[in-house]
Amino acid sequence: MNILITAGGTSEKIDNVRSITNHSTGRLGKTIAETFLAQGHLVTYVTTPQAVRPAKQPELNILEIETTKELETTLLEQFAQTAFDSIIHSMAVSDFTTETTLSEETFIDQLSEKIGTLGDLNDTRQLKEHIQISLDEMGETVQDQKKIPSKTDRLLLFLKKNPKIIAMLREKQPQAILVGFKLLVGVSEAELIQVGRSILAKNQCDFILANDLETIQGEQHKGILINALGQTQTAQTKAEIAQLIVNKVEEKWRNQ
Amino acid sequence: MNILITAGGTSEKIDNVRSITNHSTGRLGKTIAETFLAQGHLVTYVTTPQAVRPAKQPELNILEIETTKELETTLLEQFAQTAFDSIIHSMAVSDFTTETTLSEETFIDQLSEKIGTLGDLNDTRQLKEHIQISLDEMGETVQDQKKIPSKTDRLLLFLKKNPKIIAMLREKQPQAILVGFKLLVGVSEAELIQVGRSILAKNQCDFILANDLETIQGEQHKGILINALGQTQTAQTKAEIAQLIVNKVEEKWRNQ
């Protein structure tokens, strides 16, 4: 099979020396890639600079990205060339990218000036609309900031929503067996499964691997694989998760 | 001599899976440490998880921190035990730490509610004060967010100023030969030197190494070492910068 795996975590630049990073060691993605490679499959592996990765080998093609935007571009290039048999989307993708950064002083000046021109502020509904319009204008103003200002006691960072990569995968690769990932923090198993099922349905995945940061510790890594019928199977280590995903993807591929 | 070196870049948590990272490979700090070690000095090396570091050796003590707050605590512990002969503060330290994160909707609700209760908003000076008070209240409200909300089109991240580590160094270690670092981005050499001199004076450093991100490329690394008289010497590589700093610190130590 021809497999695409995403792994690691994206970063979004704040300025030339700072960024917002989604933590992911890439270790689970690496183990999944190695397990597919050991079965003789071809792997295209999209990862990030800080993440660990499988050793170079002929059946492995590694591509590196940093931001969610770069991930989108790289995936669209791949999808224009290749119809993958399966996509394993384990990368931790930033939901938000940086829009603008303002010192508190600039923020207050701009906000008061903008909402001050908009009419009667003593009406709550109007006031909310005025703040909304002002935030939109401030957020969309391109800042020429190579390095954000440090001479203020408080900064306000505007973050705007990134495109949802997982939603694009099924749209562009309808033939692929699609495995999505959902990481939550400190929830019950019932909630983890419920959120996993809803994401599977929403993004038309074949499987979702749902996991909780609080049950990950080195190789120990509890993962619940949910299929399109909502059925679950649980693995306790990264190696077990990788083997479970490879088995399920191979089985589905043989039966289709 | 007994030398303390800080290197790498701090991170500030946004939630359990995201943080704001100050990029620094730690390579210059590593080279400086290796140059001091090669001269037979003792080195205490404070660094961050992602940064490169010198190989383990008997004369080297490595301490790891992540946030600016942890850096402060670790340095204060060291300073309580040891009077260092020299401190080389090359770590990229976050000027700001995360205070709170609000969805745009929550931000607008809270701001309009807060400023709505404060009286006449059609007076600009009063409006500014109301916004200021509201931001303070919002920023200081502790959020119980293990993972920040993703169901919004825009997030507002409040960042507040961290303690200035460099200012604390001279205060706590008056005997140390203190070398500060200043990284700017895309400025003229004249501006770089002017900013370097002002930071040297403000923080009572003995030397400042001023550098510009745009003249750093692998081993090539232009650095201007400024002394307390404002005199400058320029190095072109990390190895040259390290040698220059070691020479100047040793010279000053012999002459004091």
XYZ file of C-alpha atoms in Angstrom:
512
model
C 0.000 0.000 0.000
C 0.954 3.614 -0.463
C 0.640 5.299 2.937
C 0.770 8.962 3.940
C 1.591 9.664 7.598
C 1.669 13.054 9.283
C 3.522 13.338 12.619
C 5.103 15.873 14.963
C 3.584 19.253 15.858
C 3.169 22.465 13.874
C 4.476 25.890 14.966
C 3.040 29.319 14.191
C 5.389 32.296 14.118
C 4.701 35.259 16.414
C 7.735 37.141 15.111
C 11.207 36.248 13.889
C 12.341 34.906 17.244
C 9.188 33.488 18.865
C 6.505 31.029 17.896
C 3.579 29.079 19.309
C 4.418 25.396 19.229
C 2.132 22.379 19.488
C 4.068 19.846 21.491
C 4.450 16.449 19.972
C 7.553 14.323 20.080
C 6.487 12.490 16.904
C 7.290 9.163 18.604
C 3.898 7.565 17.972
C 3.995 8.625 14.293
C 7.528 7.226 13.957
C 6.442 3.879 15.439
C 3.436 3.710 13.107
C 5.671 4.479 10.093
C 8.192 1.812 11.114
C 5.408 -0.743 11.532
C 4.023 -0.022 8.039
C 7.547 -0.099 6.557
C 8.238 -3.452 8.245
C 5.169 -4.831 6.412
C 6.653 -3.708 3.081
C 4.431 -0.660 2.492
C 5.570 2.641 0.914
C 5.460 5.574 3.346
C 5.343 9.321 2.657
C 6.094 10.906 6.042
C 5.248 14.568 6.649
C 6.840 15.829 9.859
C 8.185 18.898 11.711
C 11.777 19.942 12.531
C 11.728 19.077 16.276
C 10.057 15.670 15.949
C 11.834 12.290 15.890
C 11.561 10.377 12.617
C 12.265 6.905 11.169
C 15.765 6.173 9.824
C 16.274 6.832 6.096
C 15.353 3.898 3.890
C 14.353 3.391 0.237
C 10.595 2.940 0.855
C 10.360 6.121 2.974
C 9.957 9.679 1.668
C 10.265 12.347 4.383
C 8.834 15.858 3.897
C 9.295 18.621 6.479
C 6.903 21.494 7.289
C 6.592 24.019 10.124
C 3.252 25.824 9.954
C -0.298 24.612 9.324
C -0.298 26.618 6.082
C 2.840 24.796 4.897
C 1.247 21.473 5.860
C -1.797 22.309 3.747
C 0.372 23.277 0.738
C 2.546 20.167 1.025
C -0.449 17.840 1.321
C -2.208 19.435 -1.664
C 0.966 18.942 -3.753
C 1.083 15.279 -2.723
C -2.616 14.768 -3.414
C -2.241 16.283 -6.899
C 0.290 13.536 -7.713
C -0.803 10.514 -5.700
C -3.956 8.685 -4.652
C -2.889 7.240 -1.294
C -4.328 3.945 -0.066
C -4.335 5.222 3.494
C -3.698 8.460 5.393
C -2.654 8.383 9.067
C -2.994 11.942 10.354
C -1.228 11.923 13.726
C 0.344 15.393 13.529
C -0.639 17.881 16.261
C -1.891 20.739 14.074
C -2.328 24.280 15.450
C -5.997 25.216 15.499
C -4.934 28.875 15.407
C -2.326 31.009 13.699
C -1.021 34.378 14.835
C -2.861 37.346 13.401
C -1.416 40.380 15.160
C 0.317 41.403 18.411
C -0.393 44.690 20.151
C 0.924 46.247 23.328
C -1.813 46.939 25.858
C -1.345 50.685 25.299
C -1.797 50.407 21.519
C -4.730 48.067 22.006
C -6.508 50.519 24.329
C -5.788 53.497 22.050
C -7.046 51.719 18.958
C -10.076 50.157 20.605
C -11.224 53.354 22.307
C -10.714 55.352 19.120
C -12.572 52.840 16.975
C -15.549 52.259 19.268
C -15.671 55.971 20.162
C -16.602 56.845 16.583
C -19.355 54.270 16.354
C -22.134 56.000 18.267
C -23.938 55.260 21.506
C -21.903 52.962 23.687
C -24.356 52.792 26.535
C -26.457 50.279 24.645
C -25.082 46.783 25.362
C -25.955 45.192 22.036
C -24.431 48.082 20.092
C -21.384 48.123 22.343
C -20.754 44.426 21.637
C -21.081 44.999 17.899
C -18.663 47.924 18.102
C -16.095 45.846 19.979
C -16.514 43.016 17.457
C -15.960 45.353 14.491
C -12.975 46.938 16.204
C -11.353 43.552 16.960
C -11.843 42.536 13.327
C -10.147 45.709 12.123
C -7.291 45.404 14.593
C -6.775 41.714 13.883
C -6.677 42.218 10.140
C -4.224 45.106 10.257
C -0.865 43.804 9.116
C 1.810 44.647 11.650
C 5.325 45.380 10.514
C 6.943 43.727 13.505
C 10.150 41.814 13.024
C 10.359 41.488 16.775
C 7.362 42.272 18.970
C 7.654 45.231 21.346
C 9.000 44.486 24.840
C 8.389 47.888 26.438
C 4.916 47.194 27.773
C 3.514 45.368 30.788
C 0.989 43.401 28.763
C 0.723 42.161 25.193
C -2.462 41.105 23.436
C -1.963 38.413 20.861
C -4.719 37.889 18.276
C -4.976 34.334 16.969
C -7.255 33.342 14.105
C -8.543 29.942 13.128
C -6.432 27.834 10.776
C -8.029 25.777 7.980
C -9.064 22.349 9.315
C -6.630 19.927 7.700
C -8.541 16.794 8.672
C -11.678 18.025 6.884
C -9.665 18.498 3.690
C -8.218 14.964 3.695
C -11.471 13.120 2.884
C -12.496 15.762 0.365
C -9.237 15.457 -1.608
C -8.611 11.731 -1.166
C -12.001 9.982 -1.164
C -10.388 6.576 -1.818
C -8.026 6.653 1.194
C -8.528 4.706 4.411
C -8.426 7.678 6.734
C -7.208 7.489 10.345
C -7.626 10.658 12.407
C -6.285 11.392 15.901
C -7.845 13.248 18.784
C -5.898 14.231 21.897
C -7.824 15.424 24.931
C -6.552 16.259 28.408
C -7.937 14.804 31.632
C -11.366 13.560 30.472
C -13.271 10.358 31.261
C -13.024 7.394 28.883
C -16.712 7.859 28.013
C -16.112 11.470 26.990
C -12.991 10.530 25.022
C -14.967 7.941 23.029
C -17.907 10.285 22.517
C -15.678 13.114 21.202
C -13.763 10.617 19.031
C -16.979 9.291 17.453
C -18.236 12.783 16.722
C -14.942 13.769 15.035
C -14.931 10.544 13.039
C -18.427 11.266 11.737
C -17.806 14.945 11.071
C -14.635 14.315 9.049
C -15.727 11.026 7.434
C -12.779 9.125 8.869
C -12.575 5.336 8.815
C -10.927 5.295 12.244
C -10.131 7.718 15.049
C -7.399 7.099 17.578
C -8.599 8.895 20.708
C -6.096 9.488 23.495
C -5.636 11.546 26.641
C -2.412 13.383 27.481
C -2.740 12.238 31.100
C -2.471 8.555 30.121
C 0.682 9.029 28.021
C 4.030 8.485 29.714
C 6.995 7.439 27.577
C 6.207 4.137 25.817
C 3.052 3.713 27.927
C 0.349 5.293 25.794
C -3.309 4.404 26.135
C -5.079 4.712 22.794
C -8.672 3.873 21.882
C -9.188 3.058 18.207
C -12.749 3.780 17.115
C -14.096 2.434 13.806
C -16.853 3.814 11.578
C -19.434 1.716 13.431
C -18.357 3.340 16.670
C -16.739 0.119 17.979
C -13.613 0.526 20.092
C -10.380 -1.361 20.745
C -7.848 -0.251 23.330
C -4.036 -0.395 23.175
C -1.673 0.380 26.054
C 1.669 1.276 24.367
C 2.842 3.133 21.254
C 3.905 -0.204 19.722
C 0.453 -1.696 20.379
C -1.295 1.350 18.910
C 0.899 1.174 15.793
C 0.256 -2.562 15.343
C -3.492 -2.099 15.860
C -3.657 0.677 13.229
C -1.580 -1.281 10.701
C -3.706 -4.417 11.216
C -7.005 -2.548 10.867
C -5.896 -0.583 7.799
C -4.548 -3.727 6.080
C -7.744 -5.640 6.903
C -9.961 -2.872 5.532
C -7.791 -2.588 2.419
C -8.004 -6.338 1.700
C -11.794 -6.320 2.141
C -12.624 -3.353 -0.028
C 37.433 30.498 37.222
C 33.942 29.411 38.172
C 31.668 30.314 35.238
C 27.881 30.306 34.906
C 26.528 30.140 31.350
C 22.856 30.319 30.323
C 21.963 29.100 26.817
C 19.003 27.930 24.722
C 15.546 29.538 24.718
C 12.755 29.550 27.306
C 9.159 28.427 26.644
C 5.966 29.664 28.270
C 2.989 27.308 28.477
C -0.309 28.362 26.900
C -1.986 25.109 27.954
C -0.963 21.474 28.340
C -0.252 20.986 24.644
C 0.905 24.410 23.394
C 3.561 26.899 24.392
C 5.277 30.056 23.188
C 8.893 29.262 22.441
C 11.845 31.583 22.052
C 13.942 30.073 19.305
C 17.546 29.456 20.099
C 19.555 26.445 19.041
C 21.953 26.956 21.966
C 24.905 26.490 19.592
C 26.662 29.732 20.518
C 26.282 28.987 24.246
C 27.641 25.463 23.685
C 30.686 26.835 21.855
C 31.326 29.377 24.613
C 31.074 26.641 27.267
C 33.448 24.378 25.346
C 35.947 27.226 24.979
C 35.886 27.962 28.734
C 36.177 24.221 29.528
C 39.151 23.886 27.157
C 40.891 26.606 29.228
C 40.375 24.552 32.392
C 37.524 26.583 33.923
C 34.561 25.146 35.834
C 31.231 25.647 34.026
C 27.670 25.587 35.402
C 25.495 25.427 32.284
C 21.778 26.311 32.501
C 19.929 25.311 29.341
C 16.545 24.281 27.865
C 15.296 20.872 26.623
C 15.474 21.596 22.865
C 18.924 23.229 22.852
C 22.213 21.513 21.982
C 24.688 21.214 24.860
C 28.342 20.310 25.497
C 29.254 16.642 26.045
C 29.255 15.462 29.694
C 32.569 16.022 31.456
C 33.755 16.369 35.066
C 34.160 20.176 35.043
C 30.655 20.745 33.613
C 27.399 20.865 35.598
C 24.277 21.011 33.395
C 20.932 22.285 34.759
C 17.729 22.250 32.688
C 14.819 24.713 32.869
C 11.835 25.502 30.621
C 10.164 28.743 31.697
C 11.544 32.135 32.713
C 10.146 31.543 36.211
C 12.081 28.258 36.476
C 15.206 30.027 35.218
C 14.827 32.630 37.959
C 14.371 29.965 40.660
C 17.344 27.913 39.437
C 19.632 30.944 39.263
C 18.630 32.112 42.749
C 19.428 28.632 44.118
C 22.854 28.738 42.431
C 23.543 32.274 43.672
C 22.668 31.256 47.247
C 25.485 28.668 47.100
C 28.120 30.138 44.794
C 29.789 33.453 44.020
C 30.579 33.014 40.307
C 33.634 34.689 38.792
C 31.744 35.307 35.564
C 28.203 34.981 34.204
C 27.584 34.602 30.465
C 23.862 35.115 29.914
C 23.245 33.983 26.332
C 19.829 32.359 26.874
C 16.917 33.783 24.849
C 14.522 34.591 27.696
C 10.812 35.227 27.100
C 9.946 38.839 27.872
C 6.363 37.735 28.447
C 4.496 34.850 30.007
C 0.959 33.732 29.287
C -1.675 35.232 31.538
C -5.018 34.099 30.114
C -6.634 32.971 26.857
C -10.157 33.954 25.875
C -12.294 33.216 22.846
C -13.353 36.355 21.001
C -16.949 35.763 22.119
C -16.004 35.528 25.805
C -13.719 38.530 25.448
C -16.487 40.673 23.946
C -19.031 39.521 26.540
C -16.702 40.223 29.435
C -15.392 43.527 28.108
C -18.803 44.940 27.229
C -20.228 43.846 30.565
C -17.313 45.297 32.525
C -17.085 48.641 30.736
C -20.871 48.895 30.525
C -21.089 49.165 34.315
C -18.460 51.865 34.572
C -20.450 54.894 33.498
C -20.219 57.297 30.571
C -18.376 55.682 27.702
C -18.659 58.633 25.344
C -15.805 60.399 27.117
C -12.548 59.171 25.553
C -10.367 59.455 28.625
C -12.909 57.607 30.762
C -13.424 54.997 28.056
C -9.684 54.272 27.982
C -9.568 53.927 31.750
C -12.540 51.571 31.654
C -10.897 49.385 29.023
C -7.658 49.358 31.040
C -9.439 48.279 34.233
C -11.378 45.628 32.317
C -8.226 44.190 30.707
C -6.569 44.020 34.120
C -9.527 42.122 35.549
C -9.721 39.765 32.591
C -5.958 39.153 32.550
C -5.792 38.387 36.233
C -8.705 35.944 36.185
C -7.281 32.446 36.470
C -8.623 30.253 33.698
C -9.202 26.563 34.284
C -8.167 25.531 30.811
C -6.264 22.313 30.331
C -6.605 22.794 26.600
C -7.706 26.133 25.162
C -11.069 26.224 23.352
C -10.973 25.560 19.598
C -14.603 26.414 18.774
C -14.090 30.086 17.982
C -12.791 32.028 14.996
C -10.442 34.149 17.067
C -8.597 33.791 20.352
C -7.169 36.616 22.437
C -4.073 35.693 24.354
C -3.042 37.940 27.253
C 0.696 38.002 27.918
C 2.236 39.756 30.895
C 5.790 40.872 31.455
C 8.238 38.402 32.981
C 10.799 39.476 35.593
C 13.955 40.762 33.860
C 16.563 38.107 34.572
C 19.514 40.205 33.394
C 18.686 42.958 35.897
C 18.748 40.404 38.718
C 22.200 39.030 37.820
C 24.198 42.109 38.840
C 22.094 42.640 41.921
C 22.671 39.092 43.207
C 26.254 38.608 42.010
C 28.029 41.963 42.283
C 31.476 40.291 42.017
C 30.820 38.513 38.698
C 32.169 39.607 35.325
C 28.813 39.865 33.596
C 28.343 39.321 29.847
C 24.850 40.069 28.512
C 23.487 39.345 25.026
C 21.164 41.373 22.837
C 19.600 39.998 19.666
C 17.909 42.416 17.282
C 16.457 41.788 13.838
C 17.347 43.745 10.701
C 18.824 46.914 12.217
C 21.859 48.974 11.229
C 25.215 48.347 12.935
C 24.983 51.811 14.506
C 21.603 50.994 16.034
C 22.832 47.601 17.216
C 25.768 49.221 19.034
C 23.606 51.984 20.479
C 21.034 49.515 21.862
C 23.851 47.295 23.169
C 25.477 50.185 25.027
C 22.213 51.242 26.590
C 21.468 47.677 27.821
C 25.006 47.360 29.175
C 24.595 50.565 31.173
C 21.087 49.780 32.360
C 22.012 46.312 33.648
C 25.550 47.142 34.819
C 27.103 44.512 32.563
C 30.834 44.368 31.898
C 30.235 43.348 28.294
C 27.317 43.017 25.889
C 27.431 40.800 22.825
C 25.126 42.518 20.327
C 23.979 40.540 17.293
C 21.387 40.636 14.535
C 19.366 37.572 13.481
C 19.847 38.556 9.830
C 23.649 38.174 10.074
C 23.498 34.690 11.626
C 23.659 31.708 9.278
C 25.020 28.411 10.632
C 28.583 28.934 11.881
C 28.690 32.426 10.343
C 27.582 34.679 13.162
C 28.458 38.344 13.320
C 28.791 39.501 16.931
C 29.844 42.872 18.311
C 31.318 42.728 21.806
C 30.874 46.043 23.623
C 32.817 46.791 26.819
C 31.916 49.095 29.718
C 33.700 51.989 28.002
C 31.495 51.480 24.944
C 34.401 50.170 22.840
C 33.552 47.458 20.303
C 35.237 44.423 18.763
C 33.632 42.372 16.005
C 33.715 38.597 15.461
C 32.388 36.758 12.407
C 31.747 33.189 13.597
C 30.454 31.439 16.723
C 33.991 30.151 17.421
C 35.404 33.691 17.135
C 32.704 35.111 19.412
C 33.398 32.386 21.994
C 37.162 32.991 21.879
C 36.695 36.763 22.134
C 34.432 36.426 25.192
C 36.779 33.947 26.923
C 39.817 36.186 26.238
C 38.111 39.342 27.503
C 36.700 37.689 30.637
C 40.080 36.091 31.472
C 41.862 39.413 30.906
C 39.444 41.307 33.126
C 39.677 38.619 35.816
C 43.504 38.762 35.862
C 43.451 42.573 36.083
C 40.934 42.944 38.884
